Amino acid sequence: MNASSNTFPDAPRQRGRLLDARLHLLDRQMLDDRGVPVGIVDDLELSADAFGDIATGARSPRVTGLVSGHVVATRILGGQPPPSRLQTIPWRLVAAIGTVVRLRQTDMSFDALWVEHWLRDHVVARIPGGRHAAK
Amino acid sequence: MQLSELLGCTVRDTGSRAVGTVVDVRLSITGDLDDSPSAPTLFGLVVSPRTRSSYLGYERSEANRPMVLAAWLRWRHRGTFLAMWDDIGAVEPPVVRLRPGFHRYSAILRTD
């Protein structure tokens, strides 16, 4: 490791494992309990105590859910998508974190991919060979 | 409140001097990642004094291949540090204020 970026002491050890949100969670594919893609982790919902003045000794904010939705336009043009374009998936539905985020079985419907589904059914399906997987 | 509101925030010390930009948020998670991990808690903020973007994790892991890319990215992110949650005084996007006497910790993400 380059000495110029490693001159600081290590942070006190903490129980549990550390991971970086941008590196390990954001933009990961989410799969439902059958392994079907249901969206991308576009953001994380934090508990309300994450903002404003922080009292000394206050408990750390908690991640309460994964946020998925239509964020391409705002990533390119800036700003925030309206809440109606986002879907929050409660953290209790997270079954595993790895190269993908696996979710538990749930009755929740995932509508974040409706644009992709519409394109699949109305555009891709009309292309020769677009109705089956590549051989 | 969403985590993306923290990313890109300017980090200021108690003298209102800018010390960097939030390039990532470090989370602490207990339990098995493959078996219903517990909800992560916010451990700290990764603050870069020179850039606004994350660079593939090179600036904070011990990955060193390919060497040229790793060396360039680490040079670009030199001075990046971890500010623990206890040292955060206020979060008022687009600004995060640190407490007096805050500590700069190594931003290297250790997995051992």
Coordinates of C-alpha atoms in Angstrom, one line a residue:
Chain A
M1 CA 0.0 0.0 0.0
N2 CA 1.3 3.4 -0.9
A3 CA 2.6 5.1 2.2
S4 CA 1.0 8.4 1.4
S5 CA -2.5 6.9 1.9
N6 CA -1.6 4.7 4.8
T7 CA -0.2 7.0 7.3
F8 CA -3.3 7.1 9.5
P9 CA -3.9 4.5 12.3
D10 CA -6.4 1.8 11.9
A11 CA -9.9 2.5 13.3
P12 CA -10.7 0.6 16.5
R13 CA -11.9 -2.9 15.8
Q14 CA -15.6 -3.4 15.7
R15 CA -17.7 -6.5 16.2
G16 CA -18.9 -7.8 12.9
R17 CA -17.7 -7.2 9.4
L18 CA -17.1 -3.9 7.6
L19 CA -18.1 -3.2 4.1
D20 CA -18.4 -0.1 2.0
A21 CA -21.8 0.9 0.6
R22 CA -20.7 2.1 -2.8
L23 CA -18.3 -0.8 -3.2
H24 CA -20.3 -3.7 -1.9
L25 CA -24.0 -2.8 -2.2
L26 CA -24.9 -0.1 -4.6
D27 CA -25.6 -1.2 -8.2
R28 CA -25.7 -4.9 -7.1
Q29 CA -28.3 -7.0 -8.8
M30 CA -31.2 -8.1 -6.6
L31 CA -32.6 -11.7 -7.1
D32 CA -35.8 -13.0 -5.6
D33 CA -36.0 -16.4 -3.8
R34 CA -36.3 -18.1 -7.2
G35 CA -33.2 -16.4 -8.6
V36 CA -35.1 -14.1 -10.9
P37 CA -33.7 -10.5 -11.2
V38 CA -36.0 -8.0 -9.6
G39 CA -34.0 -4.8 -9.8
I40 CA -30.8 -3.1 -8.9
V41 CA -29.8 -1.6 -5.5
D42 CA -29.9 2.1 -6.4
D43 CA -29.8 3.5 -2.9
L44 CA -30.1 2.6 0.8
E45 CA -32.7 3.9 3.2
L46 CA -31.3 5.1 6.5
S47 CA -33.0 5.5 9.8
A48 CA -34.2 9.0 10.5
D49 CA -31.5 9.7 13.1
A50 CA -28.8 10.0 10.3
F51 CA -29.3 13.7 9.6
G52 CA -29.2 17.0 11.5
D53 CA -27.1 17.6 14.6
I54 CA -25.7 14.4 16.0
A55 CA -25.7 14.2 19.8
T56 CA -22.5 13.0 21.4
G57 CA -22.6 9.2 21.9
A58 CA -25.7 8.9 19.7
R59 CA -26.3 5.4 18.3
S60 CA -25.2 4.9 14.7
P61 CA -27.9 5.1 12.1
R62 CA -29.2 1.9 10.7
V63 CA -29.9 0.8 7.1
T64 CA -33.6 0.1 7.0
G65 CA -34.0 -0.9 3.4
L66 CA -32.8 -1.2 -0.1
V67 CA -34.1 1.4 -2.7
S68 CA -34.6 0.5 -6.3
G69 CA -36.3 2.4 -9.1
H70 CA -35.9 4.5 -12.2
V71 CA -32.7 6.5 -11.5
V72 CA -31.0 6.6 -14.9
A73 CA -32.3 10.0 -15.9
T74 CA -31.4 11.6 -12.6
R75 CA -28.0 10.0 -12.6
I76 CA -27.3 11.6 -16.0
L77 CA -29.1 14.9 -15.5
G78 CA -28.8 15.3 -11.7
G79 CA -31.4 15.7 -9.0
Q80 CA -33.4 13.1 -7.2
P81 CA -36.2 10.9 -8.7
P82 CA -39.6 11.4 -7.1
P83 CA -40.5 9.0 -4.3
S84 CA -43.2 7.5 -6.5
R85 CA -40.5 6.2 -8.9
L86 CA -38.7 4.4 -6.1
Q87 CA -39.4 1.2 -4.3
T88 CA -38.1 0.5 -0.8
I89 CA -37.4 -3.1 0.1
P90 CA -37.2 -3.7 3.9
W91 CA -33.9 -5.0 5.1
R92 CA -35.6 -8.0 6.7
L93 CA -36.2 -9.4 3.2
V94 CA -32.4 -9.6 2.5
A95 CA -31.3 -13.2 2.6
A96 CA -27.7 -12.9 1.5
I97 CA -25.1 -10.4 0.3
G98 CA -22.5 -11.3 -2.2
T99 CA -21.9 -10.5 -5.8
V100 CA -25.7 -10.2 -5.9
V101 CA -28.2 -9.5 -3.2
R102 CA -30.6 -12.3 -2.6
L103 CA -34.0 -11.7 -1.2
R104 CA -36.3 -13.9 0.8
Q105 CA -39.6 -15.2 -0.4
T106 CA -42.2 -12.4 -0.1
D107 CA -45.6 -11.4 -1.4
M108 CA -44.1 -8.0 -2.3
S109 CA -44.4 -7.2 -6.0
F110 CA -41.3 -5.7 -7.6
D111 CA -42.3 -3.1 -10.2
A112 CA -38.8 -1.6 -10.7
L113 CA -38.3 -3.5 -13.9
W114 CA -41.5 -2.7 -15.7
V115 CA -39.7 -0.7 -18.4
E116 CA -37.4 -3.6 -19.1
H117 CA -40.3 -6.0 -19.2
W118 CA -42.2 -3.7 -21.6
L119 CA -39.2 -3.4 -23.9
R120 CA -38.8 -7.2 -23.7
D121 CA -42.4 -7.8 -24.7
H122 CA -42.9 -5.1 -27.3
V123 CA -39.4 -4.5 -28.8
V124 CA -37.0 -7.4 -28.2
A125 CA -39.7 -10.0 -28.8
R126 CA -40.2 -8.7 -32.4
I127 CA -36.5 -9.1 -33.2
P128 CA -35.8 -12.5 -34.9
G129 CA -34.5 -14.8 -32.2
G130 CA -35.7 -12.4 -29.5
R131 CA -38.1 -14.9 -27.9
H132 CA -35.6 -17.4 -26.7
A133 CA -32.1 -17.5 -25.1
A134 CA -29.0 -17.6 -27.3
K135 CA -27.8 -21.1 -28.2
Chain B
M1 CA -33.4 9.7 4.3
Q2 CA -31.2 8.0 1.7
L3 CA -27.5 7.2 1.7
S4 CA -26.9 8.9 -1.6
E5 CA -27.6 12.2 0.2
L6 CA -24.3 11.6 2.1
L7 CA -22.2 10.8 -0.9
G8 CA -20.5 13.8 -2.4
C9 CA -21.1 16.0 0.7
T10 CA -18.3 18.4 1.6
V11 CA -16.8 17.5 4.9
R12 CA -15.8 20.5 7.1
D13 CA -14.0 20.7 10.4
T14 CA -15.0 22.9 13.3
G15 CA -13.3 25.9 11.7
S16 CA -15.4 25.4 8.6
R17 CA -12.4 24.4 6.6
A18 CA -13.1 21.8 3.9
V19 CA -11.2 18.6 4.6
G20 CA -12.6 16.5 1.8
T21 CA -15.6 14.9 0.2
V22 CA -17.6 11.9 1.2
V23 CA -16.7 9.2 -1.4
D24 CA -18.2 6.2 0.4
V25 CA -20.0 5.2 3.6
R26 CA -18.6 2.3 5.7
L27 CA -21.1 0.0 7.2
S28 CA -20.8 -2.5 10.0
I29 CA -22.8 -5.7 9.7
T30 CA -23.0 -8.7 12.0
G31 CA -24.0 -12.2 11.2
D32 CA -23.4 -14.3 8.2
L33 CA -23.6 -12.4 5.0
D34 CA -25.0 -15.6 3.4
D35 CA -27.6 -16.2 6.0
S36 CA -29.9 -13.3 6.8
P37 CA -27.4 -10.6 7.8
S38 CA -28.5 -8.1 10.3
A39 CA -29.3 -4.6 9.3
P40 CA -26.0 -2.7 8.8
T41 CA -25.1 0.3 10.9
L42 CA -23.2 3.3 9.8
F43 CA -19.6 2.9 11.0
G44 CA -18.0 5.9 9.4
L45 CA -17.5 8.0 6.3
V46 CA -14.7 7.6 3.8
V47 CA -13.4 11.1 3.0
S48 CA -11.2 12.0 0.1
P49 CA -9.4 15.4 0.2
R50 CA -8.7 15.4 -3.5
T51 CA -11.5 13.6 -5.5
R52 CA -15.2 13.2 -5.4
S53 CA -15.4 9.8 -6.8
S54 CA -14.6 6.3 -5.7
Y55 CA -12.0 4.4 -7.7
L56 CA -12.8 0.7 -7.8
G57 CA -11.8 0.2 -4.2
Y58 CA -8.1 0.7 -4.9
E59 CA -7.7 3.6 -2.6
R60 CA -8.7 1.5 0.4
S61 CA -8.0 -2.1 -0.2
E62 CA -4.7 -3.9 -0.4
A63 CA -5.3 -4.9 -4.0
N64 CA -2.2 -4.0 -6.0
R65 CA -2.7 -5.4 -9.5
P66 CA -2.4 -4.1 -12.1
M67 CA 0.4 -2.2 -10.5
V68 CA 0.3 0.9 -12.7
L69 CA -3.4 1.4 -12.3
A70 CA -3.2 0.7 -8.6
A71 CA -0.4 3.1 -8.1
W72 CA -2.1 5.9 -10.1
L73 CA -5.4 5.5 -8.3
R74 CA -3.8 5.5 -4.9
W75 CA -1.8 8.6 -5.7
R76 CA -5.0 10.3 -6.8
H77 CA -6.7 9.3 -3.6
R78 CA -3.7 10.0 -1.3
G79 CA -4.8 11.4 2.1
T80 CA -8.2 9.6 2.0
F81 CA -9.3 8.8 5.6
L82 CA -12.1 7.3 7.6
A83 CA -14.1 9.5 9.9
M84 CA -15.9 7.4 12.4
W85 CA -19.5 8.1 13.2
D86 CA -18.6 9.2 16.7
D87 CA -16.6 12.1 15.1
I88 CA -19.5 13.3 13.0
G89 CA -21.1 16.4 14.6
A90 CA -23.8 17.2 12.1
V91 CA -25.1 16.0 8.7
E92 CA -26.7 18.8 6.8
P93 CA -26.4 17.9 3.1
P94 CA -24.4 19.1 1.2
V95 CA -22.2 19.6 4.2
V96 CA -21.0 17.2 6.9
R97 CA -19.5 18.8 10.0
L98 CA -16.9 17.0 12.1
R99 CA -16.5 17.3 15.9
P100 CA -13.6 19.2 17.5
G101 CA -10.6 17.0 17.7
F102 CA -11.9 14.4 15.2
H103 CA -9.6 11.5 14.3
R104 CA -8.4 10.5 10.8
Y105 CA -8.3 6.7 10.5
S106 CA -6.9 4.6 7.7
A107 CA -9.4 4.1 5.0
I108 CA -8.1 0.7 4.2
L109 CA -10.9 -1.8 4.3
R110 CA -9.5 -4.9 6.0
T111 CA -11.3 -8.1 5.6
D112 CA -9.3 -10.3 8.0

